[in-house]
Amino acid sequence: MAGARAYLDWNATAPLPPPVQAALVEAMCVIGNPSSIHAEGRAARALIERARADVAALVGASSADVVFTSGATEATNAILTHGLTPSAPFRVLASATEHSAVMKSLPADVVILPVLPTGLLDLDALEAALAADARPTLVAVQLANNETGIIQPIAEIAAKVHAKGGRLVVDAVQAPGKLPVDIKALGADVLILSAHKFGGPKGVGAMVFKDGATRLASAYVTGGGQELGQRGGTENLLGIVGMGAAAQHCLAQPDAPASMKTLRDGFETSLLRFAPHAHIVGEGVMRLPNTALFAVPGLTAQGAMVAFDLDGVAVSSGSACSSGKVKASHVLAAMAVPDFVIEGAIRMSIGPTTTQAELDACLASLARQLERKAGRAHAA
Ligand code: PLP
């Protein structure tokens, strides 16, 4: 590892794999506007439609139901403020552990659904909230949490929501490449994706509808009628091509989740060996195979983040994902974890090219931090 950095923050963003880089370089030479009817325009359109088919294949959808956006935040904002067809006033229920892209899009009268200490949605609370009000309801529940990796039982949630005539919006941003995702098996009405979480470029994403009858109740960017008339504006050709190539690359690596799980589980075992009081969040429930969120009593996330970075290890704290600030995680607060976990949670998230040497560098840095702390306590 001498000199090299260990990038262990794949839930924040994933590097571009070589096939995605190659697809981007090729697309840079395409000059047409995808809406133009001449050969140059048709060449650009063909790339977009190819990418649409690849993204649809990633989640078991039809390419006619994929709308490209500038990312998951934009898609989430659009869905939660415009609602889905048929157009009607609607109310929103959202789980307490949603990403801020969802949390900040919610109407004032939203009902926040609690999670259990395991991090899983409280299904009794969901049923009670669904029964409490007869208005059309949009329910937002993420497939997998970006901080903890905890996976929600979306098919079960969808059955409950649909039994009451509601619609289910699923933020699936953290799942591709880590979990199989199938919109029909999940029962989602709409899935939200972000390319940069699974090997595509930053600043492009998609909303994927379950069928042709499900759309946004109204266009949210009006203009030239692009993207099924839902999001006007000349398409982000490079971003979309990169997203399609990343989708293809994920599908070509079916064994990656199992390899990541072996590395992650080994990391957690080693961690507990030299820090037996460490708390691993989400242990015992279904979790993404690439994510370890842990805290060691006495270490604060803020101090640890700096020490890891100086040691050449890029990890993240509970919710540093906005603006680089370390602030208390609403996800961990909703799970009512002990205070030392709120203050000290470190997220280590890996990808298909992560090596054991990178994980060893992370563990060695942590061991040094604990030794320094023990030395200071001894001197005091
Ligand atoms: N949802 C989840 C679960 C995420 O992890 C993120 C990014 O951190 C987002 C939504 C927002 O995605 P984007 O960066 O595409 O706006």
Short mmCIF file of C-alpha atoms and ligand atoms in Angstrom, two decimals:
data_model
loop_
_atom_site.label_atom_id
_atom_site.label_comp_id
_atom_site.label_asym_id
_atom_site.label_seq_id
_atom_site.Cartn_x
_atom_site.Cartn_y
_atom_site.Cartn_z
CA MET A 1 0.00 0.00 0.00
CA ALA A 2 3.05 2.31 0.30
CA GLY A 3 2.13 5.69 -1.13
CA ALA A 4 -1.26 4.58 -2.43
CA ARG A 5 -4.48 5.77 -0.90
CA ALA A 6 -7.22 3.37 0.16
CA TYR A 7 -10.55 4.58 -1.24
CA LEU A 8 -13.21 3.07 1.01
CA ASP A 9 -16.08 5.48 0.44
CA TRP A 10 -17.96 3.85 -2.43
CA ASN A 11 -21.38 4.68 -0.96
CA ALA A 12 -20.49 8.35 -1.38
CA THR A 13 -19.45 7.83 -4.98
CA ALA A 14 -17.86 5.03 -6.99
CA PRO A 15 -14.90 5.32 -9.36
CA LEU A 16 -15.57 5.01 -13.11
CA PRO A 17 -14.58 1.51 -14.31
CA PRO A 18 -12.47 1.40 -17.51
CA PRO A 19 -15.38 0.32 -19.80
CA VAL A 20 -17.39 3.32 -18.60
CA GLN A 21 -14.43 5.64 -19.22
CA ALA A 22 -14.08 4.21 -22.73
CA ALA A 23 -17.78 4.70 -23.49
CA LEU A 24 -17.52 8.32 -22.32
CA VAL A 25 -14.50 9.04 -24.51
CA GLU A 26 -16.31 7.57 -27.51
CA ALA A 27 -19.45 9.59 -26.80
CA MET A 28 -17.39 12.80 -26.64
CA CYS A 29 -16.88 12.49 -30.37
CA VAL A 30 -20.62 12.40 -31.12
CA ILE A 31 -21.61 15.90 -32.17
CA GLY A 32 -25.35 15.69 -32.84
CA ASN A 33 -28.25 16.91 -30.78
CA PRO A 34 -30.34 13.82 -29.98
CA SER A 35 -33.49 15.67 -31.11
CA SER A 36 -32.11 16.48 -34.59
CA ILE A 37 -33.30 14.32 -37.44
CA HIS A 38 -30.06 14.26 -39.46
CA ALA A 39 -27.51 11.44 -39.21
CA GLU A 40 -25.49 13.20 -36.48
CA GLY A 41 -28.63 13.67 -34.38
CA ARG A 42 -29.74 10.09 -34.95
CA ALA A 43 -26.32 8.83 -33.82
CA ALA A 44 -26.70 10.73 -30.54
CA ARG A 45 -30.29 9.50 -30.14
CA ALA A 46 -29.16 5.91 -30.68
CA LEU A 47 -26.64 6.23 -27.84
CA ILE A 48 -29.30 7.57 -25.51
CA GLU A 49 -31.78 4.84 -26.36
CA ARG A 50 -29.10 2.18 -25.93
CA ALA A 51 -28.33 3.58 -22.48
CA ARG A 52 -32.04 3.68 -21.65
CA ALA A 53 -32.32 -0.02 -22.50
CA ASP A 54 -29.26 -0.81 -20.35
CA VAL A 55 -30.62 1.11 -17.35
CA ALA A 56 -34.03 -0.57 -17.80
CA ALA A 57 -32.33 -3.99 -17.88
CA LEU A 58 -30.49 -3.18 -14.64
CA VAL A 59 -33.81 -2.94 -12.77
CA GLY A 60 -36.06 -5.27 -14.80
CA ALA A 61 -38.06 -2.42 -16.32
CA SER A 62 -39.12 -1.48 -19.84
CA SER A 63 -36.94 1.14 -21.52
CA ALA A 64 -40.12 3.11 -22.35
CA ASP A 65 -40.48 3.77 -18.60
CA VAL A 66 -37.04 5.29 -17.91
CA VAL A 67 -36.70 9.08 -17.55
CA PHE A 68 -33.17 10.43 -17.21
CA THR A 69 -32.59 13.23 -14.71
CA SER A 70 -29.62 15.11 -13.28
CA GLY A 71 -29.45 12.63 -10.41
CA ALA A 72 -31.46 11.10 -7.62
CA THR A 73 -32.03 14.35 -5.78
CA GLU A 74 -33.75 15.89 -8.79
CA ALA A 75 -35.85 12.75 -9.38
CA THR A 76 -36.90 12.61 -5.74
CA ASN A 77 -37.83 16.27 -5.63
CA ALA A 78 -39.89 15.89 -8.81
CA ILE A 79 -41.82 12.84 -7.63
CA LEU A 80 -42.55 14.06 -4.13
CA THR A 81 -43.67 17.50 -5.21
CA HIS A 82 -45.59 16.59 -8.42
CA GLY A 83 -46.98 13.17 -7.45
CA LEU A 84 -47.79 10.35 -9.83
CA THR A 85 -50.60 9.89 -12.33
CA PRO A 86 -53.54 10.05 -12.05
CA SER A 87 -53.10 13.64 -10.96
CA ALA A 88 -54.78 14.29 -7.60
CA PRO A 89 -53.95 15.99 -4.33
CA PHE A 90 -51.95 13.50 -2.30
CA ARG A 91 -50.36 13.12 1.08
CA VAL A 92 -46.91 11.71 1.80
CA LEU A 93 -45.60 9.16 4.28
CA ALA A 94 -41.83 8.72 4.51
CA SER A 95 -39.57 6.56 6.60
CA ALA A 96 -37.45 8.32 9.21
CA THR A 97 -34.21 7.03 7.68
CA GLU A 98 -34.61 8.40 4.14
CA HIS A 99 -31.74 10.29 2.51
CA SER A 100 -31.87 14.08 2.77
CA ALA A 101 -32.84 14.13 -0.94
CA VAL A 102 -36.19 12.75 0.25
CA MET A 103 -36.32 14.42 3.65
CA LYS A 104 -35.88 17.89 2.16
CA SER A 105 -38.59 17.29 -0.52
CA LEU A 106 -41.37 16.48 1.92
CA PRO A 107 -44.52 18.58 2.32
CA ALA A 108 -45.21 20.23 5.68
CA ASP A 109 -47.96 17.74 6.58
CA VAL A 110 -45.83 14.64 5.90
CA VAL A 111 -46.13 11.74 8.31
CA ILE A 112 -42.68 10.40 9.25
CA LEU A 113 -42.79 6.65 9.82
CA PRO A 114 -40.57 5.41 12.63
CA VAL A 115 -38.05 2.62 12.30
CA LEU A 116 -37.38 -0.09 14.86
CA PRO A 117 -34.01 -0.17 16.67
CA THR A 118 -32.93 -2.64 13.96
CA GLY A 119 -33.31 0.14 11.38
CA LEU A 120 -36.19 -1.66 9.68
CA LEU A 121 -39.41 0.24 9.03
CA ASP A 122 -42.04 -0.17 11.74
CA LEU A 123 -44.69 -1.96 9.67
CA ASP A 124 -47.39 -1.50 12.33
CA ALA A 125 -46.83 2.26 12.18
CA LEU A 126 -47.05 2.10 8.39
CA GLU A 127 -50.37 0.24 8.52
CA ALA A 128 -51.77 2.64 11.12
CA ALA A 129 -50.75 5.68 9.05
CA LEU A 130 -52.22 4.18 5.87
CA ALA A 131 -55.51 3.48 7.66
CA ALA A 132 -55.69 6.93 9.29
CA ASP A 133 -56.48 8.96 6.17
CA ALA A 134 -58.36 8.04 2.98
CA ARG A 135 -56.57 10.56 0.70
CA PRO A 136 -54.35 9.21 -2.12
CA THR A 137 -50.99 8.48 -0.54
CA LEU A 138 -47.39 8.41 -1.75
CA VAL A 139 -45.13 6.40 0.51
CA ALA A 140 -41.35 6.90 0.26
CA VAL A 141 -39.14 4.10 1.55
CA GLN A 142 -35.57 3.50 0.46
CA LEU A 143 -34.37 0.08 -0.61
CA ALA A 144 -31.01 0.32 1.17
CA ASN A 145 -29.69 2.98 3.48
CA ASN A 146 -26.59 4.88 2.41
CA GLU A 147 -25.16 5.10 5.94
CA THR A 148 -25.99 1.73 7.48
CA GLY A 149 -26.58 -0.40 4.36
CA ILE A 150 -29.76 -1.74 6.01
CA ILE A 151 -32.16 -3.21 3.43
CA GLN A 152 -35.90 -2.63 3.83
CA PRO A 153 -38.42 -5.39 3.01
CA ILE A 154 -39.76 -3.44 0.04
CA ALA A 155 -42.02 -6.16 -1.42
CA GLU A 156 -43.80 -6.54 1.91
CA ILE A 157 -44.11 -2.77 2.29
CA ALA A 158 -45.42 -2.47 -1.29
CA ALA A 159 -48.15 -5.05 -0.60
CA LYS A 160 -49.34 -3.07 2.43
CA VAL A 161 -49.24 0.24 0.57
CA HIS A 162 -51.09 -1.12 -2.46
CA ALA A 163 -53.72 -2.84 -0.29
CA LYS A 164 -54.73 0.67 0.82
CA GLY A 165 -54.58 2.15 -2.68
CA GLY A 166 -51.29 3.99 -2.07
CA ARG A 167 -48.22 4.29 -4.33
CA LEU A 168 -44.69 3.38 -3.34
CA VAL A 169 -41.66 5.53 -4.25
CA VAL A 170 -38.41 3.62 -3.73
CA ASP A 171 -35.03 5.31 -3.51
CA ALA A 172 -32.91 2.46 -4.88
CA VAL A 173 -29.78 4.59 -5.22
CA GLN A 174 -27.50 2.40 -3.09
CA ALA A 175 -28.60 -0.95 -4.51
CA PRO A 176 -27.31 -1.50 -8.08
CA GLY A 177 -24.11 -3.52 -8.18
CA LYS A 178 -24.65 -4.58 -4.56
CA LEU A 179 -28.09 -6.24 -4.73
CA PRO A 180 -30.23 -7.57 -7.57
CA VAL A 181 -32.93 -4.95 -8.28
CA ASP A 182 -36.16 -5.83 -10.04
CA ILE A 183 -38.90 -3.23 -10.05
CA LYS A 184 -41.64 -5.81 -10.47
CA ALA A 185 -40.41 -8.14 -7.72
CA LEU A 186 -40.05 -5.14 -5.41
CA GLY A 187 -43.54 -3.87 -6.26
CA ALA A 188 -42.34 -0.25 -6.48
CA ASP A 189 -44.41 2.22 -8.48
CA VAL A 190 -41.28 4.22 -9.24
CA LEU A 191 -37.59 3.60 -8.53
CA ILE A 192 -34.96 6.31 -8.19
CA LEU A 193 -31.39 5.72 -9.40
CA SER A 194 -28.14 7.68 -9.41
CA ALA A 195 -25.37 6.76 -11.85
CA HIS A 196 -22.38 7.77 -9.72
CA LYS A 197 -23.22 5.24 -7.03
CA PHE A 198 -22.66 2.30 -9.38
CA GLY A 199 -19.82 3.37 -11.62
CA GLY A 200 -21.38 6.07 -13.79
CA PRO A 201 -20.64 9.79 -13.89
CA LYS A 202 -21.85 12.24 -11.27
CA GLY A 203 -24.83 14.43 -12.10
CA VAL A 204 -27.03 11.93 -13.90
CA GLY A 205 -29.74 9.62 -12.63
CA ALA A 206 -33.15 8.30 -13.51
CA MET A 207 -36.67 7.68 -12.37
CA VAL A 208 -37.97 4.35 -13.55
CA PHE A 209 -41.73 3.82 -13.62
CA LYS A 210 -43.32 0.41 -13.18
CA ASP A 211 -45.44 0.69 -16.35
CA GLY A 212 -46.64 3.02 -19.07
CA ALA A 213 -49.64 4.18 -17.03
CA THR A 214 -47.41 5.51 -14.24
CA ARG A 215 -45.77 8.88 -14.76
CA LEU A 216 -45.28 12.15 -12.92
CA ALA A 217 -48.64 13.89 -12.61
CA SER A 218 -47.12 16.82 -14.54
CA ALA A 219 -43.84 17.66 -16.27
CA TYR A 220 -41.42 19.22 -13.82
CA VAL A 221 -39.06 20.77 -16.34
CA THR A 222 -41.02 22.11 -19.28
CA GLY A 223 -39.37 22.80 -22.61
CA GLY A 224 -38.75 20.74 -25.70
CA GLY A 225 -40.68 17.68 -24.53
CA GLN A 226 -37.62 15.47 -24.05
CA GLU A 227 -37.65 12.46 -21.70
CA LEU A 228 -41.26 11.35 -22.26
CA GLY A 229 -42.32 14.98 -21.96
CA GLN A 230 -41.53 14.82 -18.23
CA ARG A 231 -38.17 16.60 -18.22
CA GLY A 232 -37.55 19.04 -21.00
CA GLY A 233 -34.09 20.15 -22.06
CA THR A 234 -31.40 18.70 -24.30
CA GLU A 235 -30.28 15.45 -22.75
CA ASN A 236 -26.97 15.08 -20.89
CA LEU A 237 -25.57 12.79 -23.57
CA LEU A 238 -22.26 12.02 -21.86
CA GLY A 239 -23.85 11.41 -18.49
CA ILE A 240 -26.55 9.18 -19.92
CA VAL A 241 -24.08 7.15 -21.98
CA GLY A 242 -21.92 6.73 -18.87
CA MET A 243 -24.93 5.62 -16.83
CA GLY A 244 -25.87 3.04 -19.46
CA ALA A 245 -22.31 1.71 -19.60
CA ALA A 246 -22.20 1.49 -15.80
CA ALA A 247 -25.50 -0.44 -15.79
CA GLN A 248 -24.07 -2.88 -18.32
CA HIS A 249 -20.87 -3.21 -16.29
CA CYS A 250 -22.87 -4.02 -13.10
CA LEU A 251 -24.87 -6.70 -14.87
CA ALA A 252 -21.64 -8.23 -16.17
CA GLN A 253 -20.34 -8.69 -12.60
CA PRO A 254 -22.90 -10.93 -10.86
CA ASP A 255 -20.29 -12.25 -8.40
CA ALA A 256 -19.22 -8.83 -7.12
CA PRO A 257 -21.69 -8.71 -4.17
CA ALA A 258 -20.48 -12.06 -2.79
CA SER A 259 -16.80 -11.01 -3.08
CA MET A 260 -17.51 -7.69 -1.37
CA LYS A 261 -19.38 -9.48 1.41
CA THR A 262 -16.40 -11.76 2.08
CA LEU A 263 -14.08 -8.74 2.36
CA ARG A 264 -16.53 -6.74 4.48
CA ASP A 265 -17.25 -9.61 6.86
CA GLY A 266 -13.52 -10.24 7.25
CA PHE A 267 -13.00 -6.54 8.02
CA GLU A 268 -15.66 -6.61 10.75
CA THR A 269 -14.20 -9.79 12.27
CA SER A 270 -10.73 -8.22 12.43
CA LEU A 271 -12.16 -5.00 13.84
CA LEU A 272 -13.91 -6.85 16.67
CA ARG A 273 -10.73 -8.78 17.40
CA PHE A 274 -8.72 -5.68 18.36
CA ALA A 275 -11.66 -3.47 19.36
CA PRO A 276 -14.07 -5.91 21.04
CA HIS A 277 -16.31 -3.10 22.28
CA ALA A 278 -16.88 -1.74 18.79
CA HIS A 279 -20.53 -1.45 17.77
CA ILE A 280 -21.44 -2.53 14.25
CA VAL A 281 -24.66 -0.91 13.12
CA GLY A 282 -27.17 -3.21 11.42
CA GLU A 283 -25.48 -6.44 12.49
CA GLY A 284 -28.12 -9.15 12.38
CA VAL A 285 -30.42 -7.61 9.75
CA MET A 286 -30.16 -7.68 5.95
CA ARG A 287 -27.44 -5.22 4.93
CA LEU A 288 -25.67 -4.22 1.75
CA PRO A 289 -22.66 -6.53 1.31
CA ASN A 290 -20.23 -3.62 0.91
CA THR A 291 -21.00 -1.45 3.94
CA ALA A 292 -19.64 -1.47 7.49
CA LEU A 293 -20.84 1.30 9.81
CA PHE A 294 -19.10 1.04 13.16
CA ALA A 295 -18.16 3.02 16.24
CA VAL A 296 -15.51 2.38 18.87
CA PRO A 297 -16.16 3.85 22.34
CA GLY A 298 -13.94 6.87 22.94
CA LEU A 299 -13.29 7.68 19.26
CA THR A 300 -15.24 10.57 17.76
CA ALA A 301 -16.03 10.57 14.06
CA GLN A 302 -14.64 14.07 13.62
CA GLY A 303 -11.17 13.18 15.00
CA ALA A 304 -11.11 9.76 13.34
CA MET A 305 -11.96 11.18 9.91
CA VAL A 306 -8.93 13.46 10.01
CA ALA A 307 -6.64 10.66 11.26
CA PHE A 308 -7.83 8.24 8.56
CA ASP A 309 -7.33 10.86 5.87
CA LEU A 310 -3.79 11.63 7.06
CA ASP A 311 -3.09 7.89 6.96
CA GLY A 312 -4.27 7.76 3.31
CA VAL A 313 -7.62 6.14 4.00
CA ALA A 314 -10.83 7.67 2.64
CA VAL A 315 -13.83 6.70 4.72
CA SER A 316 -16.86 8.63 5.77
CA SER A 317 -18.68 9.48 8.96
CA GLY A 318 -22.37 8.71 9.48
CA SER A 319 -23.77 11.53 7.40
CA ALA A 320 -20.92 13.56 5.98
CA CYS A 321 -22.52 13.20 2.57
CA SER A 322 -23.73 16.80 2.45
CA SER A 323 -21.20 19.68 2.38
CA GLY A 324 -18.30 17.86 4.13
CA LYS A 325 -19.63 18.73 7.57
CA VAL A 326 -19.75 16.08 10.25
CA LYS A 327 -23.17 16.39 11.85
CA ALA A 328 -25.32 14.02 13.85
CA SER A 329 -27.00 11.44 11.67
CA HIS A 330 -30.82 11.52 11.59
CA VAL A 331 -30.64 7.85 10.54
CA LEU A 332 -28.80 6.79 13.69
CA ALA A 333 -30.97 9.05 15.84
CA ALA A 334 -34.09 7.36 14.39
CA MET A 335 -32.62 3.97 15.35
CA ALA A 336 -31.99 5.21 18.91
CA VAL A 337 -28.41 3.88 18.95
CA PRO A 338 -26.19 4.67 21.97
CA ASP A 339 -24.65 8.17 22.09
CA PHE A 340 -21.11 6.95 21.40
CA VAL A 341 -22.37 5.52 18.09
CA ILE A 342 -24.01 8.81 17.09
CA GLU A 343 -20.75 10.63 17.91
CA GLY A 344 -18.35 8.07 16.53
CA ALA A 345 -19.92 6.25 13.57
CA ILE A 346 -17.46 5.63 10.73
CA ARG A 347 -18.71 4.28 7.41
CA MET A 348 -16.41 2.04 5.42
CA SER A 349 -17.89 1.14 2.05
CA ILE A 350 -16.17 -0.89 -0.63
CA GLY A 351 -16.56 -1.79 -4.28
CA PRO A 352 -15.76 -4.62 -6.68
CA THR A 353 -12.10 -3.56 -7.06
CA THR A 354 -11.37 -3.05 -3.35
CA THR A 355 -8.39 -5.08 -2.13
CA GLN A 356 -7.55 -6.71 1.17
CA ALA A 357 -4.53 -4.39 1.36
CA GLU A 358 -6.85 -1.36 1.39
CA LEU A 359 -8.88 -2.85 4.23
CA ASP A 360 -5.67 -3.68 6.11
CA ALA A 361 -4.59 -0.04 5.75
CA CYS A 362 -7.90 1.05 7.28
CA LEU A 363 -7.58 -1.40 10.17
CA ALA A 364 -3.94 -0.38 10.77
CA SER A 365 -4.95 3.29 10.90
CA LEU A 366 -7.71 2.50 13.36
CA ALA A 367 -5.35 0.43 15.52
CA ARG A 368 -2.88 3.37 15.61
CA GLN A 369 -5.68 5.75 16.61
CA LEU A 370 -6.72 3.45 19.45
CA GLU A 371 -3.10 3.07 20.61
CA ARG A 372 -2.64 6.85 20.66
CA LYS A 373 -5.85 7.21 22.62
CA ALA A 374 -4.79 4.53 25.11
CA GLY A 375 -1.38 6.24 25.44
CA ARG A 376 -3.03 9.58 26.18
CA ALA A 377 -5.35 7.99 28.75
CA HIS A 378 -2.34 6.30 30.38
CA ALA A 379 -0.37 9.58 30.52
CA ALA A 380 -3.30 11.50 32.05
N1 PLP B 1 -30.46 8.68 -2.09
C1 PLP B 1 -29.45 8.01 -1.52
C2 PLP B 1 -29.74 6.78 -0.73
C3 PLP B 1 -28.13 8.46 -1.67
O1 PLP B 1 -27.12 7.79 -1.09
C4 PLP B 1 -27.89 9.65 -2.42
C5 PLP B 1 -26.51 10.20 -2.53
O2 PLP B 1 -25.78 10.25 -1.57
C6 PLP B 1 -28.98 10.30 -3.01
C7 PLP B 1 -30.24 9.79 -2.83
C8 PLP B 1 -28.77 11.54 -3.85
O3 PLP B 1 -28.22 11.17 -5.08
P1 PLP B 1 -27.63 12.23 -6.13
O4 PLP B 1 -26.22 12.44 -5.73
O5 PLP B 1 -27.73 11.56 -7.46
O6 PLP B 1 -28.49 13.44 -6.07
#
